[in-house]
Structure formats: C-alpha cells, structure tokens
Amino acid sequence: MKLKLLLIFFFLVVTPKAFSQTPVLSEKAQISVLTCATGNQLFSSFGHTAIRVQDIELGIDVVYNYGTFDFNKPNFYLNFAKGKLTYSLSRRRFENFLYDYELEKRWVKEQILDLSPLETKQLFQFLETNYLPENRDYAYDPLFNNCSSIVGDVLEKEYENQIDFKGSHLDKKYTFRQLVRQYLPLNSWGAFGIDLAFGGVTDRTATVREHMFMPYYAMEQLKNTTKADSPLLRRERTILDYPEESGNDQDSLLTSPFFWFMMFLAFVIAITLLDRRHHGHSKLLDFTLFFISGAAGLLILILWLATDHVVTGNNFNFLWLMPINLYIAFKVLSKKEMPKWLPKYLWFALACIGVVLLIWIFKIQILSPLNIPLMLSLVVRYLFLLKKI
C-alpha cells in the first residue's frame, strides 16, 4: 500500500505533466476554488481564479489553472491580433502555484466546495479529462471565456440543473465596461487603450452569471450559489493574507494620458494661432494628426470587422478616428494645391464627431473622457483647414 501511494505521489507531484492513470481519490479528498488578489501589471489587474484538488491520504495537492498561455506558440501574436488566442488548462503543485503569489505579496483565498465523495471523484475525473493534451486548449475571450468564467461553466456542466447562481449579493448589475473600469484607474494608459478597443457590445448589462468573468465577483457569487437547494460552499479560508493594493496601473499626473493629451491640445491650439497670425500652415502637424488618427481608426475597424474578437464589435470610435485620414495625411503634406473636395470631407468629419458624441450621450457606446482633448485637437485643425481653404 505504501509503495502504491509513493508511486501516485511521484506521478502527480514530481512529474506533474500527466498521469499514466488517474488515481482514485480517497473519501477525504476535497476540491476548492482559489481566488487571487489583483497585481500591479495590466494582465494581473483583475485577479485570478483556479481550482485546487487536495487529498491528504494520497499526497495529492494540485492546482488546475485555465489561465495559462504560451508566448512561444507558433503565430502567437498574429493569432492574438486575429482574436484566435488559445489558452490552456495547466496543472501545478499547489506549493509552486502559491509561491508566485507569495513573491508578489498578493492574497489567496480558498472556497471549499460541499461535494460528496462521489461528486469530488467525478469532478476530479472531469478536470483530468480536460487536462489531456487533446482537450486542454480552448479559445480564450477576456469577458466571456476566461479563467474565472470557466469555473461557472464547469459547475454547470457537471451539476446541470442542480446549480443556481443567485443574484442577491449584487447591489446592481453592471455593464462589462463598468466591471472592467472598477479595476483600472480611468486616467491610466491601460484603461484608455481598453476603452478605445472595446466596442458597444461591452456596454450591455451583464447577467448575474456573466459577472463571474471577474474573479472577485466569481468569489462572491460562489457564496451565493446553491447546489440542489443547499449551499455550494462547505467553508472558506484565507491561505495568504496580504493587504489589498489600491490603484493598480495608477499613473502619476505627469505620466498620465490626460496630462499628455491636454498638453497636446494646448500645443495644437498654440500652433494654430501662430498659423493664423502668420498666414502659415504647419503641414507636419496636420500630417501627424491625420496619420495617427487614421491609423487608429483603421485598426479599430479591422478589430471589429476582420477578427474574431467579440469585445471589439460595434466600436464607433472610428467615427472620430476616421480611417480616411490616412489618405488625407499625405494630401495635406503634398506641395500641390489642396483637393477641391477636402472642405466637404472636413465638414463630414466634423459631423461624424458630433454623431459619436450623440452615441455617447444616448449610451449606445460609452467612450472614455480621455478622448475629449484628442477630439478637440482634431476639431481645431479641421476648422483651421476649412478657413484656410
């Protein structure tokens, strides 16, 4: 018997890549959900969720982690851009998993599921089957299919109609964008980039179940979930206890996007006033403004129409970041006379900025307030060119 236990321990802990045969858990085995605190990097700003299987009799203590990706996979960055990002289920010794969070001083909390021995064995078998090389990869989505939301999927798949995700713990239901903004300072480069890339689909109110894509909300949801009309959780405990760090990805005023966007707006206004006073035309400024806005608008359209990203759908930011500005950029830089149709285009571009503001006002898509100084910079140069032409 001791030899058998040692062999199981060796396959599971020493060489945790695969079991030659899935061990049969003892009656003392338990399965829990781990929730990890937010970190200082953008990718860790929302926390993390994983599943732990522990059996003290067999010496098993492993973590199943659906949040694993590999930069070295072929065409990783191209697939990421196309919305075909593949994540994998990984398995690690619990102590190794915990070590990373000890280094970063991020708390880890555990919620032990109230499962019968048979249900524990069945869920363990499900995880092991899911961990097989042919099953472990899945199409990742940051809002609809991530390491946290999958926990809810696993519970629903295993226990079907027995699981009831109640919503009484929520003071209100939030949109996906509102949920993301809760974990990122609005005046930060990370929040600016995400708001610019996220389309109107993220301004839909999330269901109770969909709130679980955020690890903290998933943790609170499990407290308010029943299985066969009984509480899903047996008990909770804190494994690592560190104070919550506030202001992840927080930028100082001098490095924040709002500061630099306001400085840029002031620069554009100053150059425009000089151009008017001296009857000049700062072509390099206009080229830069048109080229960058056009490139950003083209990227937004590509992410919406030519990729598999769900979160970038219905993104009307292209209405003020006009893709055609890429073409206009080279026209304003040319020594030739301005095209006769340019005034009509500039009026059209100004009208599109008005339209996107209405879209914002009527909450068809929520924009970042950080866009305002950039919009005003475009308006100033559009009006200047109209007057000059």
Coordinates of C-alpha atoms in Angstrom, one line a residue:
M1 CA 0.0 0.0 0.0
K2 CA 2.8 2.4 0.9
L3 CA 4.5 1.7 -2.4
K4 CA 1.3 2.5 -4.3
L5 CA 1.0 5.8 -2.5
L6 CA 4.6 6.6 -3.3
L7 CA 4.0 5.9 -7.0
I8 CA 0.9 8.1 -7.1
F9 CA 2.8 10.8 -5.3
F10 CA 5.7 10.6 -7.8
F11 CA 3.5 10.8 -10.9
L12 CA 1.4 13.6 -9.6
V13 CA 3.9 15.8 -7.7
V14 CA 7.3 15.1 -9.0
T15 CA 6.3 14.8 -12.7
P16 CA 3.0 16.6 -12.9
K17 CA 2.8 16.7 -16.7
A18 CA 0.5 13.7 -17.0
F19 CA -0.9 10.7 -15.1
S20 CA -0.3 7.3 -16.5
Q21 CA -3.6 6.5 -14.9
T22 CA -6.0 8.8 -13.0
P23 CA -5.8 7.9 -9.3
V24 CA -9.0 7.1 -7.3
L25 CA -9.4 9.8 -4.7
S26 CA -10.0 8.8 -1.0
E27 CA -13.0 9.8 1.0
K28 CA -11.1 12.7 2.5
A29 CA -10.4 14.4 -0.8
Q30 CA -11.8 17.9 -1.4
I31 CA -12.0 20.4 -4.2
S32 CA -11.9 24.1 -3.8
V33 CA -11.8 27.3 -5.8
L34 CA -8.9 29.7 -5.3
T35 CA -9.2 33.4 -5.8
C36 CA -6.1 35.5 -6.0
A37 CA -5.7 39.2 -5.5
T38 CA -5.1 41.8 -8.2
G39 CA -1.5 42.6 -9.2
N40 CA 0.5 45.6 -10.4
Q41 CA 0.7 44.6 -14.0
L42 CA -2.1 45.2 -16.5
F43 CA -2.7 41.5 -17.2
S44 CA -3.0 40.8 -13.4
S45 CA -5.1 43.9 -12.6
F46 CA -8.3 41.8 -12.3
G47 CA -7.1 39.0 -10.1
H48 CA -7.2 35.3 -10.9
T49 CA -9.2 32.1 -10.3
A50 CA -8.1 28.5 -10.2
I51 CA -9.3 25.1 -8.9
R52 CA -7.5 23.1 -6.3
V53 CA -7.7 19.3 -5.7
Q54 CA -6.4 18.0 -2.4
D55 CA -6.2 14.5 -1.0
I56 CA -4.1 14.2 2.2
E57 CA -4.3 10.4 2.1
L58 CA -2.8 10.1 -1.4
G59 CA -0.5 13.1 -1.0
I60 CA -2.2 14.9 -3.9
D61 CA -2.3 18.7 -3.8
V62 CA -2.5 20.3 -7.3
V63 CA -4.0 23.4 -8.9
Y64 CA -5.8 23.3 -12.3
N65 CA -5.3 26.7 -13.9
Y66 CA -7.3 27.7 -17.0
G67 CA -5.3 31.0 -17.3
T68 CA -2.2 29.6 -19.0
F69 CA -0.9 30.8 -22.3
D70 CA 2.4 30.3 -24.2
F71 CA 4.1 33.2 -26.0
N72 CA 6.3 30.7 -27.8
K73 CA 3.4 29.0 -29.7
P74 CA 3.5 29.5 -33.5
N75 CA 2.0 32.8 -34.6
F76 CA 1.0 33.7 -31.1
Y77 CA 0.9 37.5 -31.7
L78 CA -0.8 37.1 -35.1
N79 CA -3.4 34.9 -33.6
F80 CA -3.9 37.3 -30.7
A81 CA -4.5 40.2 -33.2
K82 CA -7.0 38.0 -35.1
G83 CA -8.9 37.1 -31.9
K84 CA -7.8 33.5 -32.1
L85 CA -5.9 33.4 -28.8
T86 CA -5.5 29.9 -27.4
Y87 CA -5.3 29.4 -23.6
S88 CA -4.7 26.1 -21.9
L89 CA -5.5 24.2 -18.8
S90 CA -2.3 23.6 -16.8
R91 CA -1.7 21.6 -13.6
R92 CA 0.9 22.5 -11.0
R93 CA 1.8 21.6 -7.5
F94 CA -0.1 23.8 -5.1
E95 CA 3.1 25.0 -3.3
N96 CA 4.6 26.1 -6.7
F97 CA 1.4 27.9 -7.6
L98 CA 1.3 29.6 -4.2
Y99 CA 5.0 30.7 -4.4
D100 CA 4.3 33.1 -7.2
Y101 CA 1.7 35.0 -5.1
E102 CA 4.0 35.0 -2.1
L103 CA 6.6 36.7 -4.1
E104 CA 4.2 39.4 -5.3
K105 CA 2.5 39.7 -1.9
R106 CA -1.0 39.0 -3.2
W107 CA -3.6 37.4 -1.0
V108 CA -5.1 34.0 -1.9
K109 CA -8.5 32.9 -0.6
E110 CA -9.9 29.4 -0.8
Q111 CA -13.6 28.3 -1.0
I112 CA -14.1 24.6 -0.4
L113 CA -17.0 23.1 -2.3
D114 CA -19.5 21.0 -0.4
L115 CA -19.4 17.9 -2.5
S116 CA -20.0 14.2 -1.7
P117 CA -17.0 11.8 -2.2
L118 CA -18.6 10.6 -5.4
E119 CA -19.1 14.1 -6.7
T120 CA -15.5 15.0 -5.8
K121 CA -14.2 12.0 -7.7
Q122 CA -16.3 12.8 -10.7
L123 CA -15.2 16.5 -10.8
F124 CA -11.6 15.4 -10.4
Q125 CA -12.1 13.0 -13.4
F126 CA -13.6 15.8 -15.4
L127 CA -10.5 18.0 -14.7
E128 CA -8.2 15.2 -15.6
T129 CA -10.0 14.5 -18.8
N130 CA -10.0 18.2 -19.6
Y131 CA -6.2 18.3 -18.9
L132 CA -5.5 15.7 -21.7
P133 CA -3.4 17.2 -24.5
E134 CA -6.2 16.9 -26.9
N135 CA -8.7 18.7 -24.6
R136 CA -6.7 21.3 -22.6
D137 CA -6.6 24.1 -25.2
Y138 CA -9.6 26.5 -25.5
A139 CA -10.5 29.7 -27.3
Y140 CA -9.9 32.5 -24.8
D141 CA -12.1 35.6 -24.5
P142 CA -11.3 38.2 -21.8
L143 CA -15.0 38.7 -21.0
F144 CA -16.9 35.6 -22.0
N145 CA -14.5 32.7 -21.7
N146 CA -11.6 33.2 -19.2
C147 CA -10.1 31.5 -16.2
S148 CA -12.8 32.8 -13.9
S149 CA -15.9 32.4 -16.0
I150 CA -14.9 28.8 -16.8
V151 CA -15.4 27.9 -13.1
G152 CA -19.1 28.6 -13.6
D153 CA -19.1 26.6 -16.8
V154 CA -17.5 23.6 -15.1
L155 CA -20.1 23.7 -12.3
E156 CA -23.0 24.0 -14.7
K157 CA -21.6 21.2 -16.9
E158 CA -21.1 18.8 -14.0
Y159 CA -24.2 19.5 -12.0
E160 CA -26.6 21.0 -14.7
N161 CA -29.9 22.0 -13.2
Q162 CA -28.8 21.5 -9.6
I163 CA -26.7 24.7 -9.7
D164 CA -28.5 28.0 -9.0
F165 CA -26.5 31.2 -9.3
K166 CA -28.4 33.7 -7.2
G167 CA -28.0 37.4 -7.5
S168 CA -29.0 38.9 -4.2
H169 CA -25.3 39.7 -3.4
L170 CA -25.3 42.3 -6.2
D171 CA -26.4 45.8 -5.3
K172 CA -26.8 46.4 -9.1
K173 CA -25.9 44.7 -12.3
Y174 CA -23.1 46.4 -14.2
T175 CA -22.1 46.5 -17.9
F176 CA -19.0 44.7 -18.9
R177 CA -17.2 48.0 -19.4
Q178 CA -18.2 49.2 -15.9
L179 CA -16.9 46.0 -14.4
V180 CA -13.5 46.4 -16.1
R181 CA -13.3 50.0 -15.1
Q182 CA -13.7 49.1 -11.4
Y183 CA -10.2 47.6 -11.5
L184 CA -8.4 50.2 -13.6
P185 CA -8.0 53.9 -12.8
L186 CA -9.8 55.8 -15.6
N187 CA -6.8 58.1 -16.1
S188 CA -4.4 55.4 -17.0
W189 CA -2.9 54.2 -20.2
G190 CA -4.3 50.7 -19.7
A191 CA -7.9 52.0 -19.3
F192 CA -7.5 54.3 -22.2
G193 CA -6.4 51.5 -24.5
I194 CA -9.1 49.1 -23.4
D195 CA -11.8 51.7 -23.7
L196 CA -10.6 52.6 -27.2
A197 CA -10.6 48.9 -28.3
F198 CA -13.8 47.8 -26.6
G199 CA -16.9 48.2 -28.7
G200 CA -20.5 48.8 -27.8
V201 CA -21.1 45.1 -27.1
T202 CA -19.3 45.7 -23.8
D203 CA -21.9 48.3 -22.8
R204 CA -24.6 45.6 -22.4
T205 CA -25.6 44.9 -18.8
A206 CA -24.0 41.6 -17.8
T207 CA -26.3 38.9 -16.3
V208 CA -25.7 37.6 -12.8
R209 CA -23.8 34.6 -14.3
E210 CA -21.7 36.8 -16.6
H211 CA -20.4 38.9 -13.7
M212 CA -18.3 35.8 -12.9
F213 CA -15.7 36.7 -15.6
M214 CA -14.3 38.9 -12.8
P215 CA -12.5 36.8 -10.2
Y216 CA -13.7 38.9 -7.2
Y217 CA -17.3 38.7 -8.4
A218 CA -16.9 35.0 -9.0
M219 CA -15.8 34.6 -5.4
E220 CA -18.8 36.5 -4.1
Q221 CA -21.1 34.6 -6.5
L222 CA -20.0 31.2 -5.1
K223 CA -21.0 32.4 -1.7
N224 CA -24.5 33.0 -3.1
T225 CA -24.8 29.8 -5.1
T226 CA -26.7 26.6 -4.2
K227 CA -26.5 23.0 -5.4
A228 CA -29.7 21.1 -5.1
D229 CA -31.0 23.9 -2.9
S230 CA -28.1 23.6 -0.4
P231 CA -25.1 26.0 -0.1
L232 CA -22.4 25.2 -2.6
L233 CA -19.6 26.0 -0.2
R234 CA -18.6 24.0 2.8
R235 CA -16.3 26.6 4.2
E236 CA -13.9 29.4 3.3
R237 CA -10.4 30.3 4.5
T238 CA -7.5 32.7 3.7
I239 CA -4.3 30.9 2.6
L240 CA -2.2 34.0 2.0
D241 CA -3.1 37.3 3.8
Y242 CA -1.7 40.5 2.3
P243 CA -3.3 43.9 2.3
E244 CA -5.1 44.8 -0.9
E245 CA -3.0 47.2 -3.0
S246 CA -5.0 50.1 -4.4
G247 CA -4.5 51.9 -7.6
N248 CA -3.2 49.2 -9.9
D249 CA -1.7 50.6 -13.1
Q250 CA -2.1 54.1 -11.5
D251 CA -0.1 56.7 -13.3
S252 CA 1.2 59.9 -11.7
L253 CA -0.2 63.2 -13.1
L254 CA 2.9 63.9 -15.2
T255 CA 2.8 60.4 -16.8
S256 CA -1.0 60.1 -17.1
P257 CA -2.7 60.2 -20.5
F258 CA -4.9 63.1 -19.5
F259 CA -1.9 65.3 -18.8
W260 CA -0.2 64.5 -22.1
F261 CA -3.4 64.8 -24.1
M262 CA -4.1 68.2 -22.6
M263 CA -0.5 69.2 -23.4
F264 CA -1.0 68.1 -26.9
L265 CA -4.3 70.0 -27.2
A266 CA -2.6 73.2 -25.9
F267 CA 0.3 72.6 -28.4
V268 CA -2.2 72.3 -31.3
I269 CA -4.1 75.4 -30.3
A270 CA -0.8 77.4 -30.0
I271 CA 0.4 76.2 -33.4
T272 CA -3.0 77.0 -35.0
L273 CA -3.0 80.5 -33.5
L274 CA 0.5 81.1 -34.9
D275 CA -0.5 79.7 -38.3
R276 CA -3.5 82.1 -38.4
R277 CA -1.4 85.1 -37.3
H278 CA 1.4 84.4 -39.9
H279 CA -0.9 83.0 -42.6
G280 CA 1.1 79.8 -42.4
H281 CA 0.3 76.1 -42.5
S282 CA 2.1 73.6 -40.2
K283 CA 1.9 70.7 -42.6
L284 CA 3.9 68.4 -40.4
L285 CA 1.4 68.8 -37.5
D286 CA -1.5 68.1 -39.8
F287 CA 0.2 65.1 -41.3
T288 CA 1.0 63.7 -37.9
L289 CA -2.6 64.3 -36.6
F290 CA -4.3 62.9 -39.7
F291 CA -1.9 59.9 -40.0
I292 CA -2.2 58.8 -36.4
S293 CA -5.9 59.2 -36.2
G294 CA -6.4 57.5 -39.5
A295 CA -4.2 54.5 -38.5
A296 CA -6.0 54.2 -35.1
G297 CA -9.4 54.3 -36.9
L298 CA -8.4 51.7 -39.4
L299 CA -7.2 49.4 -36.6
I300 CA -10.5 49.8 -34.8
L301 CA -12.4 48.8 -38.0
I302 CA -10.1 45.8 -38.6
L303 CA -10.6 44.6 -35.0
W304 CA -14.4 45.0 -35.4
L305 CA -14.9 43.6 -38.9
A306 CA -11.9 41.4 -39.7
T307 CA -11.1 39.5 -36.5
D308 CA -12.9 37.0 -34.2
H309 CA -12.7 39.4 -31.2
V310 CA -16.1 39.7 -29.6
V311 CA -15.3 42.6 -27.3
T312 CA -14.3 44.9 -30.3
G313 CA -17.7 44.7 -32.0
N314 CA -19.8 47.7 -32.7
N315 CA -17.0 50.1 -32.0
F316 CA -18.0 53.6 -33.1
N317 CA -14.7 55.2 -32.2
F318 CA -13.8 55.0 -35.9
L319 CA -16.3 57.9 -36.4
W320 CA -13.9 60.4 -34.9
L321 CA -10.7 58.5 -35.7
M322 CA -11.5 58.5 -39.4
P323 CA -9.6 55.8 -41.4
I324 CA -9.7 58.0 -44.5
N325 CA -7.5 60.4 -42.5
L326 CA -4.6 58.2 -43.5
Y327 CA -5.1 59.2 -47.1
I328 CA -5.7 62.9 -46.2
A329 CA -2.5 62.9 -44.3
F330 CA -0.4 62.7 -47.5
K331 CA -2.7 65.2 -49.3
V332 CA -2.0 67.9 -46.7
L333 CA 1.7 67.2 -46.8
S334 CA 1.8 67.5 -50.6
K335 CA 3.1 70.7 -52.2
K336 CA 0.2 70.5 -54.6
E337 CA -3.0 72.5 -54.1
M338 CA -5.5 71.1 -51.7
P339 CA -8.1 68.9 -53.4
K340 CA -11.4 70.7 -54.1
W341 CA -13.4 68.0 -52.2
L342 CA -11.4 68.4 -49.0
P343 CA -13.8 71.1 -47.4
K344 CA -16.7 68.7 -47.9
Y345 CA -14.7 65.9 -46.2
L346 CA -13.8 68.1 -43.3
W347 CA -17.4 69.1 -42.7
F348 CA -18.3 65.4 -42.9
A349 CA -15.5 64.6 -40.4
L350 CA -16.8 67.3 -38.0
A351 CA -20.4 65.9 -38.4
C352 CA -19.1 62.4 -37.5
I353 CA -17.5 63.7 -34.3
G354 CA -21.0 65.2 -33.5
V355 CA -22.6 61.8 -34.2
V356 CA -20.2 59.9 -32.0
L357 CA -20.9 62.4 -29.1
L358 CA -24.6 61.6 -29.5
I359 CA -23.8 57.9 -29.5
W360 CA -22.0 58.5 -26.2
I361 CA -24.8 60.7 -24.7
F362 CA -27.5 58.1 -25.6
K363 CA -25.3 55.3 -24.1
I364 CA -25.1 53.3 -27.3
Q365 CA -21.4 53.1 -26.6
I366 CA -19.6 54.7 -23.7
L367 CA -16.4 56.5 -24.6
S368 CA -13.5 57.4 -22.4
P369 CA -13.4 61.1 -21.2
L370 CA -9.7 60.9 -22.2
N371 CA -10.9 61.1 -25.8
I372 CA -12.1 64.7 -25.4
P373 CA -8.8 66.5 -25.7
L374 CA -7.9 64.4 -28.7
M375 CA -11.3 65.1 -30.4
L376 CA -10.8 68.9 -29.7
S377 CA -7.4 68.7 -31.3
L378 CA -8.9 67.3 -34.5
V379 CA -11.7 69.9 -34.4
V380 CA -9.3 72.8 -34.1
R381 CA -7.3 71.6 -37.2
Y382 CA -10.4 70.7 -39.2
L383 CA -11.8 74.2 -38.6
F384 CA -8.4 75.9 -39.4
L385 CA -8.1 74.0 -42.7
L386 CA -11.7 74.9 -43.6
K387 CA -10.9 78.6 -43.0
K388 CA -7.6 78.4 -44.9
I389 CA -9.0 76.6 -47.9

